Every structure is written in C-alpha cells, then in structure tokens.
PDB file of C-alpha atoms in Angstrom:
ATOM      1  CA  MET Q   1     146.039 -22.712 236.004  1.00 55.00           C
ATOM      2  CA  ALA Q   2     143.621 -21.258 234.092  1.00 65.00           C
ATOM      3  CA  PHE Q   3     139.614 -22.009 233.865  1.00 72.00           C
ATOM      4  CA  THR Q   4     138.506 -25.452 231.934  1.00 72.00           C
ATOM      5  CA  CYS Q   5     136.217 -23.952 229.517  1.00 72.00           C
ATOM      6  CA  THR Q   6     135.606 -24.660 225.570  1.00 78.00           C
ATOM      7  CA  ILE Q   7     133.175 -21.765 225.248  1.00 88.00           C
ATOM      8  CA  PRO Q   8     134.756 -18.084 224.428  1.00 92.00           C
ATOM      9  CA  ALA Q   9     133.300 -14.930 225.830  1.00 94.00           C
ATOM     10  CA  LEU Q  10     132.432 -12.910 222.527  1.00 96.00           C
ATOM     11  CA  PRO Q  11     134.201  -9.496 222.429  1.00 97.00           C
ATOM     12  CA  THR Q  12     132.751  -6.838 220.027  1.00 98.00           C
ATOM     13  CA  ILE Q  13     135.080  -3.818 219.912  1.00 98.00           C
ATOM     14  CA  GLN Q  14     132.681  -0.534 219.715  1.00 98.00           C
ATOM     15  CA  GLN Q  15     135.442   2.000 219.275  1.00 97.00           C
ATOM     16  CA  ASP Q  16     139.011   1.949 219.432  1.00 97.00           C
ATOM     17  CA  ASP Q  17     140.942   4.907 218.627  1.00 95.00           C
ATOM     18  CA  ALA Q  18     143.950   6.726 220.120  1.00 94.00           C
ATOM     19  CA  THR Q  19     142.331   7.620 223.466  1.00 94.00           C
ATOM     20  CA  VAL Q  20     140.407   4.569 224.539  1.00 96.00           C
ATOM     21  CA  ARG Q  21     139.224   1.323 223.486  1.00 97.00           C
ATOM     22  CA  ILE Q  22     135.587   0.266 224.171  1.00 98.00           C
ATOM     23  CA  THR Q  23     134.508  -2.980 223.806  1.00 98.00           C
ATOM     24  CA  ARG Q  24     131.412  -5.355 224.758  1.00 98.00           C
ATOM     25  CA  TRP Q  25     131.906  -8.652 226.161  1.00 98.00           C
ATOM     26  CA  ASP Q  26     128.892 -11.207 225.850  1.00 98.00           C
ATOM     27  CA  PHE Q  27     129.445 -14.237 228.052  1.00 97.00           C
ATOM     28  CA  PRO Q  28     127.328 -17.755 227.658  1.00 96.00           C
ATOM     29  CA  PRO Q  29     127.119 -19.086 230.856  1.00 95.00           C
ATOM     30  CA  GLY Q  30     130.673 -20.945 231.797  1.00 92.00           C
ATOM     31  CA  ALA Q  31     132.406 -18.641 229.010  1.00 94.00           C
ATOM     32  CA  VAL Q  32     135.895 -17.577 229.754  1.00 93.00           C
ATOM     33  CA  THR Q  33     137.900 -14.482 228.232  1.00 92.00           C
ATOM     34  CA  GLY Q  34     141.248 -16.455 228.252  1.00 88.00           C
ATOM     35  CA  TRP Q  35     144.331 -15.128 230.269  1.00 90.00           C
ATOM     36  CA  HIS Q  36     145.317 -11.709 229.290  1.00 91.00           C
ATOM     37  CA  GLU Q  37     146.378  -8.480 230.570  1.00 94.00           C
ATOM     38  CA  HIS Q  38     145.422  -4.643 229.962  1.00 94.00           C
ATOM     39  CA  GLY Q  39     147.896  -2.487 229.096  1.00 94.00           C
ATOM     40  CA  TRP Q  40     145.824   0.408 229.940  1.00 95.00           C
ATOM     41  CA  PRO Q  41     143.584   1.158 233.171  1.00 95.00           C
ATOM     42  CA  TYR Q  42     140.078   0.309 232.633  1.00 96.00           C
ATOM     43  CA  PHE Q  43     136.414   0.751 233.638  1.00 97.00           C
ATOM     44  CA  VAL Q  44     134.246  -2.422 233.520  1.00 97.00           C
ATOM     45  CA  VAL Q  45     130.106  -1.569 233.637  1.00 98.00           C
ATOM     46  CA  MET Q  46     127.596  -4.650 234.180  1.00 98.00           C
ATOM     47  CA  LEU Q  47     124.734  -4.521 231.480  1.00 98.00           C
ATOM     48  CA  VAL Q  48     123.283  -7.870 233.116  1.00 96.00           C
ATOM     49  CA  ALA Q  49     123.522  -8.744 236.967  1.00 98.00           C
ATOM     50  CA  GLY Q  50     125.882 -11.608 237.242  1.00 97.00           C
ATOM     51  CA  VAL Q  51     128.671 -13.176 238.596  1.00 97.00           C
ATOM     52  CA  LEU Q  52     132.146 -12.722 237.552  1.00 96.00           C
ATOM     53  CA  ARG Q  53     134.782 -15.082 238.591  1.00 95.00           C
ATOM     54  CA  VAL Q  54     138.338 -14.207 238.373  1.00 94.00           C
ATOM     55  CA  HIS Q  55     141.227 -16.068 238.084  1.00 93.00           C
ATOM     56  CA  ASP Q  56     144.922 -14.253 238.870  1.00 90.00           C
ATOM     57  CA  GLY Q  57     146.371 -17.254 238.577  1.00 87.00           C
ATOM     58  CA  ALA Q  58     147.094 -17.863 242.176  1.00 89.00           C
ATOM     59  CA  ALA Q  59     143.407 -17.927 243.500  1.00 91.00           C
ATOM     60  CA  VAL Q  60     139.914 -17.530 241.954  1.00 91.00           C
ATOM     61  CA  SER Q  61     137.815 -14.786 243.415  1.00 93.00           C
ATOM     62  CA  GLU Q  62     134.121 -14.555 242.620  1.00 95.00           C
ATOM     63  CA  THR Q  63     131.890 -11.586 242.825  1.00 96.00           C
ATOM     64  CA  ALA Q  64     128.057 -11.115 242.145  1.00 97.00           C
ATOM     65  CA  LEU Q  65     127.634  -7.793 240.158  1.00 97.00           C
ATOM     66  CA  ALA Q  66     124.352  -6.048 239.569  1.00 98.00           C
ATOM     67  CA  ALA Q  67     123.008  -4.477 236.268  1.00 98.00           C
ATOM     68  CA  GLY Q  68     124.739  -0.730 235.955  1.00 98.00           C
ATOM     69  CA  GLN Q  69     127.371  -1.398 238.825  1.00 98.00           C
ATOM     70  CA  SER Q  70     131.022  -1.087 237.671  1.00 97.00           C
ATOM     71  CA  TYR Q  71     134.655  -1.184 238.594  1.00 95.00           C
ATOM     72  CA  MET Q  72     137.756  -0.066 237.728  1.00 95.00           C
ATOM     73  CA  ARG Q  73     141.098  -1.594 237.503  1.00 93.00           C
ATOM     74  CA  PRO Q  74     144.771  -0.970 236.992  1.00 94.00           C
ATOM     75  CA  ALA Q  75     146.961  -2.124 233.651  1.00 93.00           C
ATOM     76  CA  GLY Q  76     149.118  -4.852 234.242  1.00 94.00           C
ATOM     77  CA  ILE Q  77     147.232  -7.611 235.848  1.00 92.00           C
ATOM     78  CA  ARG Q  78     147.455 -10.761 234.214  1.00 92.00           C
ATOM     79  CA  HIS Q  79     143.839 -12.738 234.821  1.00 94.00           C
ATOM     80  CA  ASP Q  80     141.231 -14.876 232.898  1.00 93.00           C
ATOM     81  CA  VAL Q  81     137.462 -13.841 233.586  1.00 94.00           C
ATOM     82  CA  MET Q  82     134.465 -16.580 233.559  1.00 94.00           C
ATOM     83  CA  ASN Q  83     130.838 -15.888 233.824  1.00 96.00           C
ATOM     84  CA  GLY Q  84     129.798 -17.763 237.151  1.00 94.00           C
ATOM     85  CA  SER Q  85     125.949 -17.282 236.466  1.00 96.00           C
ATOM     86  CA  GLU Q  86     123.631 -19.683 234.929  1.00 96.00           C
ATOM     87  CA  HIS Q  87     122.650 -17.548 232.327  1.00 98.00           C
ATOM     88  CA  PRO Q  88     124.014 -14.938 229.898  1.00 98.00           C
ATOM     89  CA  ILE Q  89     125.592 -11.858 231.133  1.00 98.00           C
ATOM     90  CA  ALA Q  90     127.354  -8.957 229.534  1.00 98.00           C
ATOM     91  CA  PHE Q  91     129.587  -5.716 230.691  1.00 98.00           C
ATOM     92  CA  ILE Q  92     131.096  -2.669 228.732  1.00 98.00           C
ATOM     93  CA  GLU Q  93     134.973  -2.570 229.353  1.00 98.00           C
ATOM     94  CA  ILE Q  94     136.328   0.952 228.911  1.00 98.00           C
ATOM     95  CA  GLU Q  95     140.113   1.279 228.590  1.00 97.00           C
ATOM     96  CA  VAL Q  96     141.483   4.711 229.133  1.00 96.00           C
ATOM     97  CA  LYS Q  97     144.801   4.968 226.881  1.00 95.00           C
ATOM     98  CA  ARG Q  98     144.983   8.589 227.299  1.00 92.00           C
ATOM     99  CA  PRO Q  99     143.508   9.947 230.167  1.00 84.00           C
ATOM    100  CA  ASP Q 100     144.814  13.484 229.096  1.00 84.00           C
ATOM    101  CA  ALA Q 101     143.258  13.481 225.789  1.00 82.00           C
ATOM    102  CA  LEU Q 102     139.635  12.909 227.062  1.00 80.00           C
ATOM    103  CA  VAL Q 103     137.889  16.101 227.071  1.00 78.00           C
ATOM    104  CA  THR Q 104     136.567  18.122 230.363  1.00 79.00           C
ATOM    105  CA  LEU Q 105     133.210  19.924 229.385  1.00 78.00           C
ATOM    106  CA  PRO Q 106     132.904  23.095 231.627  1.00 83.00           C
ATOM    107  CA  GLU Q 107     130.683  23.062 234.395  1.00 84.00           C
ATOM    108  CA  THR Q 108     127.012  24.719 233.834  1.00 77.00           C
TER     109      THR Q 108
END
C-alpha cells in the first residue's frame, strides 16, 4: 500500500543527457514522490535536514538526514518516498546512466 497523500513532491530536472540525470526534488511537509523505480544506480544529497520515509511495498523505514548528508542506492528497487518532517525539505538526486562515460581528472 502506498502512502496516502494528495501533495506531490516537485521534481526539477537540472541535467539529463546520455551519462547522468540530475534532479532537484522539493517536498512540502507530507509530500510524496509516488511509486517509482530507478533504471540506474543513484545518489541522493540532502539540501535541507529532514526525515525521509521510504515505503518498499512491504514496510516503511524512516531516516533522519542532515543537510549535506548523502546516500547511494542500486537500480531496480521499487519505492515511494515521503517527507516525514514538519517543514519543507529538498534533495538532489543523481542517476548515473553510464559510469564509464564519467570523466576522471588526473591527480595533481
């Protein structure tokens, strides 16, 4: 069962090319992404401290994250994300479509 909410989280795509998709997500209190699954591994970087509630179809986990804190997840996990905070939150999501295409700068 998905989260019950009529407030959608607001995605703003900042970059979408053959290598990466970078999306800013803004969540009013109680907002949800809706059920989705990522086709690529991805990273999330919190812009505002808050509580993320994640529903995986069987259980709900709740994690408090600080501004600047990040995490990584593999592709293919179906989930729904809710802002469990009493204030708006935001994060940047970076989906890596082609890790081999990322440029590595030489060490200096």
